[in-house]
Short mmCIF file of C-alpha atoms in Angstrom, two decimals:
data_model
loop_
_atom_site.label_atom_id
_atom_site.label_comp_id
_atom_site.label_asym_id
_atom_site.label_seq_id
_atom_site.Cartn_x
_atom_site.Cartn_y
_atom_site.Cartn_z
CA MET A 1 -50.64 -17.53 -17.12
CA VAL A 2 -48.77 -19.78 -19.68
CA PRO A 3 -49.81 -23.51 -19.24
CA PHE A 4 -47.02 -25.80 -18.18
CA ASP A 5 -47.44 -27.93 -21.33
CA ALA A 6 -46.55 -24.91 -23.48
CA LEU A 7 -43.18 -24.49 -21.31
CA VAL A 8 -41.92 -27.94 -21.57
CA PRO A 9 -40.52 -27.53 -25.23
CA ARG A 10 -38.79 -24.34 -24.06
CA LEU A 11 -37.55 -26.11 -21.09
CA ARG A 12 -36.24 -29.02 -22.90
CA ARG A 13 -34.37 -26.38 -25.05
CA VAL A 14 -32.61 -24.70 -22.05
CA LEU A 15 -31.75 -27.96 -20.35
CA ARG A 16 -30.15 -29.31 -23.65
CA GLN A 17 -28.21 -26.12 -23.89
CA ASP A 18 -26.83 -26.39 -20.37
CA PRO A 19 -22.93 -26.29 -21.08
CA VAL A 20 -21.96 -27.79 -17.63
CA PRO A 21 -21.14 -31.41 -17.69
CA ALA A 22 -24.25 -33.23 -16.52
CA PRO A 23 -24.70 -36.88 -15.04
CA GLY A 24 -23.77 -39.31 -17.95
CA ASP A 25 -21.34 -36.92 -19.65
CA ARG A 26 -17.63 -37.59 -19.84
CA ALA A 27 -15.84 -35.32 -17.36
CA PRO A 28 -13.46 -32.99 -19.19
CA VAL A 29 -9.94 -33.94 -18.84
CA VAL A 30 -7.97 -31.00 -17.41
CA HIS A 31 -4.83 -30.96 -15.46
CA THR A 32 -5.39 -29.69 -11.76
CA PRO A 33 -2.52 -28.32 -9.91
CA THR A 34 -1.18 -30.14 -6.91
CA ALA A 35 0.75 -29.23 -3.79
CA ASP A 36 3.93 -30.59 -5.48
CA ASP A 37 3.42 -28.19 -8.51
CA VAL A 38 3.65 -25.13 -6.39
CA ALA A 39 6.17 -23.57 -3.74
CA ASN A 40 3.48 -22.91 -1.43
CA VAL A 41 -0.08 -24.44 -1.50
CA GLN A 42 -1.68 -20.92 -0.89
CA GLU A 43 -0.81 -20.35 -4.55
CA ILE A 44 -3.63 -22.82 -5.37
CA ASP A 45 -5.94 -22.51 -2.34
CA THR A 46 -7.60 -19.66 -0.71
CA ARG A 47 -8.84 -21.46 2.32
CA ILE A 48 -7.32 -20.66 5.77
CA PRO A 49 -5.65 -22.81 6.62
CA PRO A 50 -5.06 -24.37 3.10
CA GLY A 51 -6.95 -27.81 2.91
CA THR A 52 -5.61 -31.21 1.92
CA MET A 53 -7.33 -31.82 -1.53
CA HIS A 54 -4.29 -30.99 -3.67
CA GLU A 55 -2.76 -34.34 -3.92
CA ASP A 56 -4.05 -35.66 -7.29
CA ASP A 57 -4.01 -34.17 -10.79
CA LEU A 58 -7.35 -34.96 -12.25
CA ALA A 59 -6.02 -35.71 -15.78
CA SER A 60 -3.84 -38.54 -14.14
CA ILE A 61 -6.60 -40.25 -12.15
CA LEU A 62 -9.84 -39.53 -14.26
CA GLY A 63 -11.06 -42.88 -15.36
CA LYS A 64 -8.97 -44.97 -12.99
CA GLU A 65 -10.74 -44.22 -9.59
CA PRO A 66 -13.69 -42.30 -8.22
CA VAL A 67 -13.23 -38.53 -7.93
CA ILE A 68 -14.89 -35.73 -6.08
CA LEU A 69 -13.90 -32.52 -7.83
CA LEU A 70 -14.75 -29.34 -6.19
CA PHE A 71 -14.76 -26.04 -7.80
CA ALA A 72 -14.81 -23.36 -5.16
CA THR A 73 -12.95 -20.31 -3.87
CA PRO A 74 -13.18 -19.72 -0.05
CA ALA A 75 -11.64 -16.21 0.01
CA LEU A 76 -13.32 -14.76 -3.12
CA CYS A 77 -16.72 -16.52 -3.29
CA GLN A 78 -19.63 -14.55 -4.78
CA SER A 79 -22.01 -16.81 -3.09
CA ARG A 80 -20.41 -16.93 0.25
CA VAL A 81 -20.82 -20.75 0.45
CA CYS A 82 -17.44 -21.81 -1.00
CA GLY A 83 -15.78 -21.96 2.52
CA PRO A 84 -18.46 -23.96 4.04
CA VAL A 85 -18.71 -26.62 1.24
CA VAL A 86 -14.68 -26.84 1.21
CA ASP A 87 -14.94 -27.46 4.94
CA ILE A 88 -17.76 -30.14 4.52
CA THR A 89 -15.69 -31.86 1.86
CA GLU A 90 -12.47 -31.72 4.04
CA GLN A 91 -14.60 -33.44 6.66
CA VAL A 92 -16.07 -36.24 4.37
CA LYS A 93 -12.59 -36.77 3.15
CA ARG A 94 -11.37 -37.20 6.71
CA ASP A 95 -14.11 -39.84 7.32
CA ARG A 96 -13.89 -41.62 4.10
CA PRO A 97 -10.45 -40.95 2.61
CA ASP A 98 -10.02 -44.20 0.68
CA ASP A 99 -13.56 -43.98 -1.22
CA ALA A 100 -12.60 -41.27 -3.71
CA ALA A 101 -9.84 -38.87 -4.81
CA TYR A 102 -10.61 -35.44 -3.55
CA ILE A 103 -9.66 -32.49 -5.68
CA HIS A 104 -10.47 -28.72 -4.85
CA MET A 105 -10.03 -26.42 -7.74
CA GLU A 106 -9.80 -22.66 -7.12
CA ILE A 107 -11.72 -20.35 -9.65
CA TYR A 108 -9.36 -17.42 -10.49
CA ASN A 109 -5.85 -17.29 -12.00
CA ASP A 110 -3.32 -16.43 -9.11
CA ASN A 111 -6.27 -16.43 -6.87
CA LEU A 112 -7.19 -12.81 -8.06
CA ALA A 113 -10.68 -12.23 -9.45
CA ASN A 114 -9.21 -9.60 -11.81
CA LYS A 115 -6.89 -12.15 -13.47
CA GLY A 116 -9.85 -14.23 -14.90
CA LEU A 117 -11.02 -17.73 -14.60
CA ARG A 118 -8.61 -20.57 -14.59
CA HIS A 119 -8.94 -22.75 -17.62
CA GLN A 120 -10.13 -25.57 -15.82
CA VAL A 121 -13.37 -23.62 -14.73
CA GLU A 122 -13.65 -22.66 -18.44
CA ALA A 123 -13.29 -26.26 -19.43
CA TYR A 124 -16.16 -26.99 -17.23
CA ASN A 125 -18.25 -24.02 -18.50
CA LEU A 126 -19.19 -22.95 -14.97
CA PRO A 127 -21.29 -20.02 -14.72
CA THR A 128 -21.15 -19.65 -10.88
CA GLU A 129 -19.21 -21.20 -8.01
CA PRO A 130 -19.26 -23.36 -6.27
CA TRP A 131 -19.72 -26.58 -8.01
CA LEU A 132 -19.04 -30.30 -7.09
CA PHE A 133 -18.73 -33.27 -9.57
CA ALA A 134 -18.87 -36.82 -8.30
CA ILE A 135 -17.07 -38.70 -11.39
CA ASP A 136 -17.24 -42.55 -11.53
CA CYS A 137 -14.29 -44.85 -12.77
CA ASP A 138 -15.38 -44.70 -16.26
CA GLY A 139 -14.44 -40.79 -16.27
CA LYS A 140 -18.29 -39.97 -16.50
CA VAL A 141 -20.12 -37.52 -14.38
CA ASP A 142 -22.43 -39.53 -11.85
CA SER A 143 -23.70 -36.24 -10.13
CA ARG A 144 -23.19 -32.55 -9.85
CA ILE A 145 -24.19 -30.17 -7.28
CA GLU A 146 -24.23 -26.31 -7.83
CA GLY A 147 -23.96 -24.07 -4.59
CA ALA A 148 -24.32 -25.41 -1.14
CA PHE A 149 -24.52 -28.96 -0.05
CA SER A 150 -24.50 -31.20 3.23
CA ALA A 151 -22.20 -33.90 4.20
CA ALA A 152 -25.12 -36.30 3.81
CA GLU A 153 -25.49 -35.11 0.11
CA LEU A 154 -21.88 -35.59 -0.66
CA ASN A 155 -21.90 -38.96 1.15
CA GLN A 156 -24.63 -40.11 -1.14
CA ALA A 157 -22.67 -38.94 -4.25
CA ILE A 158 -19.67 -40.99 -2.94
CA ASP A 159 -21.75 -43.92 -2.32
CA ARG A 160 -22.70 -44.11 -6.08
CA ILE A 161 -19.34 -43.86 -7.24
CA LYS A 162 -17.15 -45.64 -4.94
CA ASP A 163 -17.66 -49.26 -6.10
CA SER A 164 -17.61 -48.21 -9.85
CA CYS A 165 -14.06 -49.41 -10.47
#
């Protein structure tokens, strides 16, 4: 058995090499498609029915207001938790519509897994899905959640960023 103290340097190296934006990092500036950009919102949302988190382009609002950015693909999710976390985020958005801008970003080009990852997913270096980022008014990641989360966890993330402006 390897003592924990011997693992700490290796753990630090692994954590430093984590390519996903971490708390304190500037959020990558990417354009996210909105409902106005497409003929049918189903082009950018695999949820049935499509959600309401396609109003804002991240590049237009980053650094101006708090943002909840959710990368998930309800119909194509490898982990099978994308649908539930999109539903939770929709519920929290309904209850707290003015506390943040809410953006749902699909994972695959044209919503087809065989067409590869959308450039936004690549810009965030996401190795899995879903991921949620709470971004403050300075455009910095305040918190990130990989995988499943509860409404309480999302509400805590929003509480931390809602007054950052």
